């Protein structure tokens, strides 16, 4: 019998609503709130000294999210609802997108409001509200959760060919770690500003025994098989988020400009090879499914075998174990023959 396993917790940086306050306009003095209470042209400022928190969440099938045990804020187990996507403009004409999440209690009453910045916020700037979107907020939020490779990444094909990801087509046969040769079901490409949660992580050549630089989205998970447990994880098979390996040297954030992101979807969640590193393909859950074309989403249904029942469940390594400057080097040594 197929058992539905939840996707691993995903975390996003958030500010509490009280940290973003209207300083001019109809709602002057009020904290940011639901879409129904907001008015265009109001000006907001981030309270001086405000730092973001990490909100960790679990996908609940088609029923939204709940706050995960490792979250820095919120009530563990409480449900989260996606309210809206907001667009602000700064005095220099730059736009900034935010997502509004609402934590609710057992009676579905609002308990707290969180602001997810899709690019960095500064307490030294004024943010004028120029857009309130309750229709495509789910798609914008999903884009942050999608694991993505960048243009130029070489994917190992069935023949052993190393093909740039931008040259792949639906139906192309790719080598997977667990299921041999599998055909690509869907490919998505988007170009975004490489800032905040969209700034990619560069894993320099040689860092994990990779021949070339591997550049991926921050939450992209890499599969590591440890021949010796140098990290102290207590098991040989690991999934490690790229963001948790950042050390400012061999693994760094590439912030600035624009980045072309590509997502690869298979019928099941797979471990494939990118620049020689084992890395995950796109995982469909209640958060990421919103990026799929409607006809594909309908065809896949709510419970997707190979995505809901994942053989890789439970392999994730948390940040505390990786919070050391030599984490990438330890993993490189652990994976060597």
Tab-separated table of C-alpha atoms in Angstrom:
chain	number	residue	atom	x	y	z
A	1	UNK	CA	0.000	0.000	0.000
A	2	UNK	CA	1.239	3.498	-0.808
A	3	UNK	CA	1.832	5.623	2.267
A	4	UNK	CA	1.675	9.383	1.851
A	5	UNK	CA	4.717	10.988	3.430
A	6	UNK	CA	4.821	14.734	4.030
A	7	UNK	CA	7.382	16.820	2.220
A	8	UNK	CA	10.308	17.977	4.351
A	9	UNK	CA	9.872	21.247	6.255
A	10	UNK	CA	10.623	24.363	4.251
A	11	UNK	CA	11.685	27.598	5.863
A	12	UNK	CA	11.354	31.192	4.716
A	13	UNK	CA	12.575	34.448	6.264
A	14	UNK	CA	9.681	36.430	7.739
A	15	UNK	CA	8.993	39.611	9.627
A	16	UNK	CA	6.125	39.880	12.054
A	17	UNK	CA	3.467	42.330	10.909
A	18	UNK	CA	4.333	44.732	13.726
A	19	UNK	CA	7.811	45.186	12.223
A	20	UNK	CA	6.387	46.791	9.037
A	21	UNK	CA	4.317	49.866	9.917
A	22	UNK	CA	2.523	52.480	7.802
A	23	UNK	CA	4.158	55.884	8.207
A	24	UNK	CA	1.966	57.760	5.735
A	25	UNK	CA	-1.499	57.272	4.254
A	26	UNK	CA	-4.919	56.114	5.424
A	27	UNK	CA	-3.495	53.338	7.638
A	28	UNK	CA	-0.747	55.485	9.190
A	29	UNK	CA	0.438	53.955	12.457
A	30	UNK	CA	-0.962	50.495	11.685
A	31	UNK	CA	1.042	47.366	11.038
A	32	UNK	CA	0.792	45.588	7.690
A	33	UNK	CA	-2.308	43.386	7.553
A	34	UNK	CA	-4.658	41.369	5.318
A	35	UNK	CA	-5.299	42.432	1.745
A	36	UNK	CA	-8.843	43.503	2.612
A	37	UNK	CA	-7.521	46.067	5.112
A	38	UNK	CA	-4.800	47.554	2.909
A	39	UNK	CA	-4.968	50.626	0.694
A	40	UNK	CA	-2.800	51.481	-2.288
A	41	UNK	CA	-0.342	54.378	-1.944
A	42	UNK	CA	0.123	53.896	1.803
A	43	UNK	CA	3.809	54.111	2.747
A	44	UNK	CA	5.412	51.533	5.040
A	45	UNK	CA	8.757	51.394	6.815
A	46	UNK	CA	10.603	48.517	8.424
A	47	UNK	CA	11.138	49.228	12.121
A	48	UNK	CA	14.772	50.136	12.802
A	49	UNK	CA	16.848	47.166	13.934
A	50	UNK	CA	14.330	44.571	12.740
A	51	UNK	CA	15.816	41.227	11.815
A	52	UNK	CA	13.956	38.469	9.956
A	53	UNK	CA	13.060	35.176	11.611
A	54	UNK	CA	12.923	31.724	10.032
A	55	UNK	CA	9.382	30.385	9.708
A	56	UNK	CA	9.453	26.650	9.066
A	57	UNK	CA	6.392	24.999	7.580
A	58	UNK	CA	5.058	21.637	6.483
A	59	UNK	CA	2.841	21.185	3.431
A	60	UNK	CA	-0.579	19.683	4.229
A	61	UNK	CA	-1.624	18.044	0.972
A	62	UNK	CA	-4.089	20.449	-0.623
A	63	UNK	CA	-4.985	22.116	2.679
A	64	UNK	CA	-2.202	24.670	3.069
A	65	UNK	CA	0.559	24.511	5.649
A	66	UNK	CA	1.254	24.085	9.315
A	67	UNK	CA	4.106	25.443	11.407
A	68	UNK	CA	6.890	22.882	11.800
A	69	UNK	CA	8.624	22.020	15.106
A	70	UNK	CA	11.910	23.673	14.099
A	71	UNK	CA	10.340	27.088	13.374
A	72	UNK	CA	11.760	30.152	15.115
A	73	UNK	CA	8.341	31.828	15.252
A	74	UNK	CA	4.733	30.800	15.517
A	75	UNK	CA	2.863	28.056	17.338
A	76	UNK	CA	3.960	24.538	16.399
A	77	UNK	CA	1.168	22.743	14.559
A	78	UNK	CA	-0.847	25.903	13.860
A	79	UNK	CA	-2.164	26.281	10.323
A	80	UNK	CA	-0.954	28.951	7.919
A	81	UNK	CA	-3.052	30.547	5.189
A	82	UNK	CA	-1.705	32.413	2.185
A	83	UNK	CA	-3.457	35.779	2.022
A	84	UNK	CA	-1.884	37.863	-0.742
A	85	UNK	CA	1.151	39.056	-2.658
A	86	UNK	CA	1.993	42.741	-2.287
A	87	UNK	CA	4.165	44.957	-4.468
A	88	UNK	CA	5.938	48.010	-3.065
A	89	UNK	CA	7.970	50.729	-4.762
A	90	UNK	CA	10.884	52.565	-3.186
A	91	UNK	CA	11.740	56.222	-3.946
A	92	UNK	CA	14.359	55.136	-6.509
A	93	UNK	CA	11.708	53.277	-8.532
A	94	UNK	CA	12.711	49.732	-7.528
A	95	UNK	CA	9.893	47.267	-6.797
A	96	UNK	CA	9.791	44.753	-3.955
A	97	UNK	CA	7.365	41.835	-3.607
A	98	UNK	CA	6.094	40.486	-0.292
A	99	UNK	CA	3.890	37.534	0.595
A	100	UNK	CA	1.430	37.773	3.487
A	101	UNK	CA	0.924	34.594	5.557
A	102	UNK	CA	-1.656	34.340	8.332
A	103	UNK	CA	-1.390	31.974	11.296
A	104	UNK	CA	-4.821	30.871	12.561
A	105	UNK	CA	-6.013	29.154	15.728
A	106	UNK	CA	-8.305	26.132	16.031
A	107	UNK	CA	-11.347	28.346	15.423
A	108	UNK	CA	-9.785	29.808	12.281
A	109	UNK	CA	-9.219	33.183	13.909
A	110	UNK	CA	-6.096	35.118	12.968
A	111	UNK	CA	-3.373	34.571	15.544
A	112	UNK	CA	-0.432	36.270	13.831
A	113	UNK	CA	0.562	37.762	10.473
A	114	UNK	CA	3.909	37.201	8.787
A	115	UNK	CA	5.562	39.080	5.943
A	116	UNK	CA	7.722	37.014	3.550
A	117	UNK	CA	10.092	39.348	1.651
A	118	UNK	CA	11.049	38.062	-1.799
A	119	UNK	CA	13.973	40.489	-1.760
A	120	UNK	CA	15.833	42.136	1.101
A	121	UNK	CA	14.102	44.915	3.057
A	122	UNK	CA	15.903	47.911	4.559
A	123	UNK	CA	14.858	50.067	7.507
A	124	UNK	CA	16.368	53.062	5.686
A	125	UNK	CA	13.794	53.045	2.867
A	126	UNK	CA	10.140	53.956	2.422
A	127	UNK	CA	7.951	51.351	0.706
A	128	UNK	CA	4.871	52.605	-1.111
A	129	UNK	CA	2.162	49.984	-1.674
A	130	UNK	CA	1.466	49.832	-5.428
A	131	UNK	CA	-0.031	46.356	-5.880
A	132	UNK	CA	-2.339	43.989	-3.977
A	133	UNK	CA	-2.759	40.551	-5.545
A	134	UNK	CA	-4.940	37.810	-4.077
A	135	UNK	CA	-5.135	35.732	-7.270
A	136	UNK	CA	-1.547	34.790	-8.149
A	137	UNK	CA	-0.007	34.895	-4.669
A	138	UNK	CA	0.131	31.113	-4.564
A	139	UNK	CA	2.141	30.958	-7.787
A	140	UNK	CA	4.627	33.572	-6.529
A	141	UNK	CA	5.039	31.753	-3.228
A	142	UNK	CA	5.515	28.468	-5.075
A	143	UNK	CA	8.382	29.883	-7.120
A	144	UNK	CA	10.430	30.335	-3.942
A	145	UNK	CA	9.929	26.669	-2.999
A	146	UNK	CA	10.783	25.186	-6.389
A	147	UNK	CA	14.264	23.701	-6.535
A	148	UNK	CA	15.972	25.031	-9.635
A	149	UNK	CA	19.132	24.669	-11.673
A	150	UNK	CA	20.623	27.664	-13.456
A	151	UNK	CA	21.362	28.139	-17.147
A	152	UNK	CA	24.484	26.277	-18.241
A	153	UNK	CA	24.182	23.459	-15.685
A	154	UNK	CA	25.219	20.148	-17.257
A	155	UNK	CA	22.788	17.265	-16.663
A	156	UNK	CA	23.885	13.642	-17.106
A	157	UNK	CA	21.785	12.002	-19.809
A	158	UNK	CA	21.026	8.299	-20.340
A	159	UNK	CA	23.935	8.032	-22.767
A	160	UNK	CA	26.360	9.667	-20.344
A	161	UNK	CA	26.319	12.910	-22.324
A	162	UNK	CA	26.647	16.077	-20.231
A	163	UNK	CA	23.939	18.319	-21.694
A	164	UNK	CA	23.254	21.972	-20.724
A	165	UNK	CA	19.901	22.139	-19.003
A	166	UNK	CA	18.594	24.793	-21.415
A	167	UNK	CA	18.955	22.248	-24.248
A	168	UNK	CA	16.762	19.602	-22.601
A	169	UNK	CA	13.298	18.832	-23.980
A	170	UNK	CA	10.266	17.014	-22.614
A	171	UNK	CA	10.744	13.277	-23.195
A	172	UNK	CA	14.544	13.399	-23.024
A	173	UNK	CA	15.974	10.471	-21.085
A	174	UNK	CA	18.004	11.352	-17.991
A	175	UNK	CA	20.082	9.150	-15.684
A	176	UNK	CA	18.635	8.889	-12.162
A	177	UNK	CA	20.316	7.432	-9.111
A	178	UNK	CA	17.500	5.127	-8.004
A	179	UNK	CA	15.366	4.347	-11.053
A	180	UNK	CA	17.832	4.159	-13.917
A	181	UNK	CA	16.721	6.017	-17.041
A	182	UNK	CA	13.686	8.286	-16.751
A	183	UNK	CA	12.013	10.676	-19.186
A	184	UNK	CA	11.557	14.354	-18.383
A	185	UNK	CA	7.848	15.076	-17.837
A	186	UNK	CA	7.937	18.893	-17.794
A	187	UNK	CA	10.463	21.733	-17.907
A	188	UNK	CA	9.927	25.239	-16.602
A	189	UNK	CA	12.120	28.290	-17.107
A	190	UNK	CA	11.910	31.706	-15.471
A	191	UNK	CA	14.135	34.755	-15.143
A	192	UNK	CA	14.118	36.547	-11.789
A	193	UNK	CA	16.150	39.132	-9.936
A	194	UNK	CA	18.945	37.347	-8.067
A	195	UNK	CA	18.190	38.920	-4.706
A	196	UNK	CA	16.969	37.656	-1.343
A	197	UNK	CA	15.371	34.235	-1.548
A	198	UNK	CA	15.978	34.146	-5.307
A	199	UNK	CA	19.744	34.675	-5.119
A	200	UNK	CA	21.382	31.381	-6.218
A	201	UNK	CA	24.071	29.445	-4.383
A	202	UNK	CA	27.341	28.712	-6.208
A	203	UNK	CA	29.179	25.534	-5.222
A	204	UNK	CA	32.647	26.055	-6.670
A	205	UNK	CA	34.335	23.392	-8.797
A	206	UNK	CA	35.946	20.724	-6.630
A	207	UNK	CA	34.001	21.578	-3.476
A	208	UNK	CA	31.952	18.366	-3.618
A	209	UNK	CA	34.153	16.632	-6.191
A	210	UNK	CA	32.329	18.502	-8.972
A	211	UNK	CA	34.285	19.308	-12.161
A	212	UNK	CA	32.515	22.651	-12.749
A	213	UNK	CA	30.705	25.206	-10.624
A	214	UNK	CA	27.186	24.096	-9.703
A	215	UNK	CA	24.747	26.995	-9.264
A	216	UNK	CA	21.330	26.196	-7.812
A	217	UNK	CA	18.450	27.764	-5.917
A	218	UNK	CA	19.013	28.177	-2.156
A	219	UNK	CA	16.823	25.305	-0.947
A	220	UNK	CA	17.979	22.850	-3.608
A	221	UNK	CA	18.947	19.620	-1.853
A	222	UNK	CA	22.062	17.678	-2.748
A	223	UNK	CA	22.325	13.941	-2.159
A	224	UNK	CA	25.477	12.868	-0.338
A	225	UNK	CA	26.494	9.258	0.238
A	226	UNK	CA	28.940	9.130	3.137
A	227	UNK	CA	31.456	6.317	3.082
A	228	UNK	CA	32.633	7.612	6.449
A	229	UNK	CA	30.429	9.646	8.752
A	230	UNK	CA	32.670	12.699	9.090
A	231	UNK	CA	29.668	14.928	9.732
A	232	UNK	CA	28.245	12.886	12.602
A	233	UNK	CA	24.799	12.461	11.009
A	234	UNK	CA	24.523	8.835	12.079
A	235	UNK	CA	23.696	7.543	8.599
A	236	UNK	CA	25.323	7.238	5.212
A	237	UNK	CA	22.666	8.834	2.950
A	238	UNK	CA	22.023	12.545	3.370
A	239	UNK	CA	20.053	15.339	1.729
A	240	UNK	CA	21.660	18.729	2.288
A	241	UNK	CA	20.272	22.139	1.307
A	242	UNK	CA	22.695	24.292	-0.660
A	243	UNK	CA	22.006	27.303	1.574
A	244	UNK	CA	23.271	25.387	4.621
A	245	UNK	CA	26.707	24.904	3.033
A	246	UNK	CA	27.386	28.600	2.416
A	247	UNK	CA	30.775	29.554	3.841
A	248	UNK	CA	31.541	32.685	1.826
A	249	UNK	CA	34.381	30.949	-0.002
A	250	UNK	CA	33.865	27.627	-1.783
A	251	UNK	CA	30.078	27.924	-1.368
A	252	UNK	CA	28.713	31.427	-1.737
A	253	UNK	CA	25.590	33.417	-2.495
A	254	UNK	CA	25.548	35.028	-5.949
A	255	UNK	CA	23.562	38.137	-5.151
A	256	UNK	CA	22.745	40.730	-7.802
A	257	UNK	CA	21.590	40.974	-11.387
A	258	UNK	CA	19.249	38.380	-12.873
A	259	UNK	CA	19.280	34.591	-12.954
A	260	UNK	CA	17.671	32.060	-15.323
A	261	UNK	CA	16.159	29.204	-13.316
A	262	UNK	CA	15.082	25.826	-14.739
A	263	UNK	CA	12.932	23.191	-13.029
A	264	UNK	CA	12.915	19.553	-14.148
A	265	UNK	CA	9.897	17.407	-13.358
A	266	UNK	CA	9.723	13.614	-13.575
A	267	UNK	CA	6.819	11.290	-12.798
A	268	UNK	CA	8.552	10.663	-9.466
A	269	UNK	CA	10.833	12.723	-7.276
A	270	UNK	CA	14.310	11.775	-8.498
A	271	UNK	CA	17.971	12.218	-7.672
A	272	UNK	CA	19.744	13.163	-10.886
A	273	UNK	CA	23.298	14.304	-11.662
A	274	UNK	CA	24.178	17.967	-12.246
A	275	UNK	CA	27.837	18.799	-12.864
A	276	UNK	CA	28.495	15.359	-11.424
A	277	UNK	CA	26.753	16.114	-8.129
A	278	UNK	CA	23.695	14.087	-7.142
A	279	UNK	CA	20.853	16.598	-6.742
A	280	UNK	CA	17.086	16.402	-6.465
A	281	UNK	CA	14.574	17.088	-9.205
A	282	UNK	CA	11.393	19.083	-8.646
A	283	UNK	CA	9.178	17.780	-5.841
A	284	UNK	CA	5.437	18.350	-6.166
A	285	UNK	CA	3.552	19.200	-2.979
A	286	UNK	CA	0.811	21.659	-2.009
A	287	UNK	CA	3.235	24.572	-2.207
A	288	UNK	CA	5.037	23.855	-5.482
A	289	UNK	CA	2.107	22.459	-7.452
A	290	UNK	CA	0.846	25.972	-8.131
A	291	UNK	CA	3.603	26.569	-10.710
A	292	UNK	CA	2.386	23.744	-12.969
A	293	UNK	CA	0.217	24.489	-16.002
A	294	UNK	CA	-3.405	23.852	-15.064
A	295	UNK	CA	-3.828	20.909	-17.454
A	296	UNK	CA	-0.747	19.157	-16.043
A	297	UNK	CA	-1.802	19.872	-12.471
A	298	UNK	CA	-5.238	18.381	-13.145
A	299	UNK	CA	-3.721	15.329	-14.853
A	300	UNK	CA	-1.390	14.603	-11.931
A	301	UNK	CA	-4.190	14.791	-9.361
A	302	UNK	CA	-3.898	15.562	-5.655
A	303	UNK	CA	-1.872	12.525	-4.580
A	304	UNK	CA	1.016	11.840	-6.931
A	305	UNK	CA	2.784	8.475	-6.572
A	306	UNK	CA	6.506	9.002	-6.552
A	307	UNK	CA	6.093	12.471	-5.073
A	308	UNK	CA	3.784	11.787	-2.126
A	309	UNK	CA	5.445	8.438	-1.295
A	310	UNK	CA	9.111	9.348	-1.461
A	311	UNK	CA	12.001	6.992	-0.859
A	312	UNK	CA	14.143	9.982	0.152
A	313	UNK	CA	11.972	10.959	3.117
A	314	UNK	CA	13.882	11.317	6.363
A	315	UNK	CA	17.313	11.931	4.815
A	316	UNK	CA	17.390	15.695	5.405
A	317	UNK	CA	20.206	17.138	7.502
A	318	UNK	CA	19.233	20.182	9.552
A	319	UNK	CA	21.137	23.449	9.742
A	320	UNK	CA	22.572	22.902	13.270
A	321	UNK	CA	24.672	19.957	12.104
A	322	UNK	CA	25.940	21.957	9.124
A	323	UNK	CA	26.549	25.230	10.961
A	324	UNK	CA	30.339	25.088	10.620
A	325	UNK	CA	32.710	26.587	8.027
A	326	UNK	CA	34.174	23.206	7.070
A	327	UNK	CA	30.840	21.420	6.470
A	328	UNK	CA	31.313	21.250	2.686
A	329	UNK	CA	34.855	19.938	3.065
A	330	UNK	CA	33.736	17.257	5.531
A	331	UNK	CA	31.055	16.117	3.080
A	332	UNK	CA	33.581	16.053	0.242
A	333	UNK	CA	35.903	13.822	2.257
A	334	UNK	CA	33.043	11.647	3.464
A	335	UNK	CA	31.932	10.924	-0.113
A	336	UNK	CA	35.378	10.024	-1.471
A	337	UNK	CA	36.310	6.436	-2.091
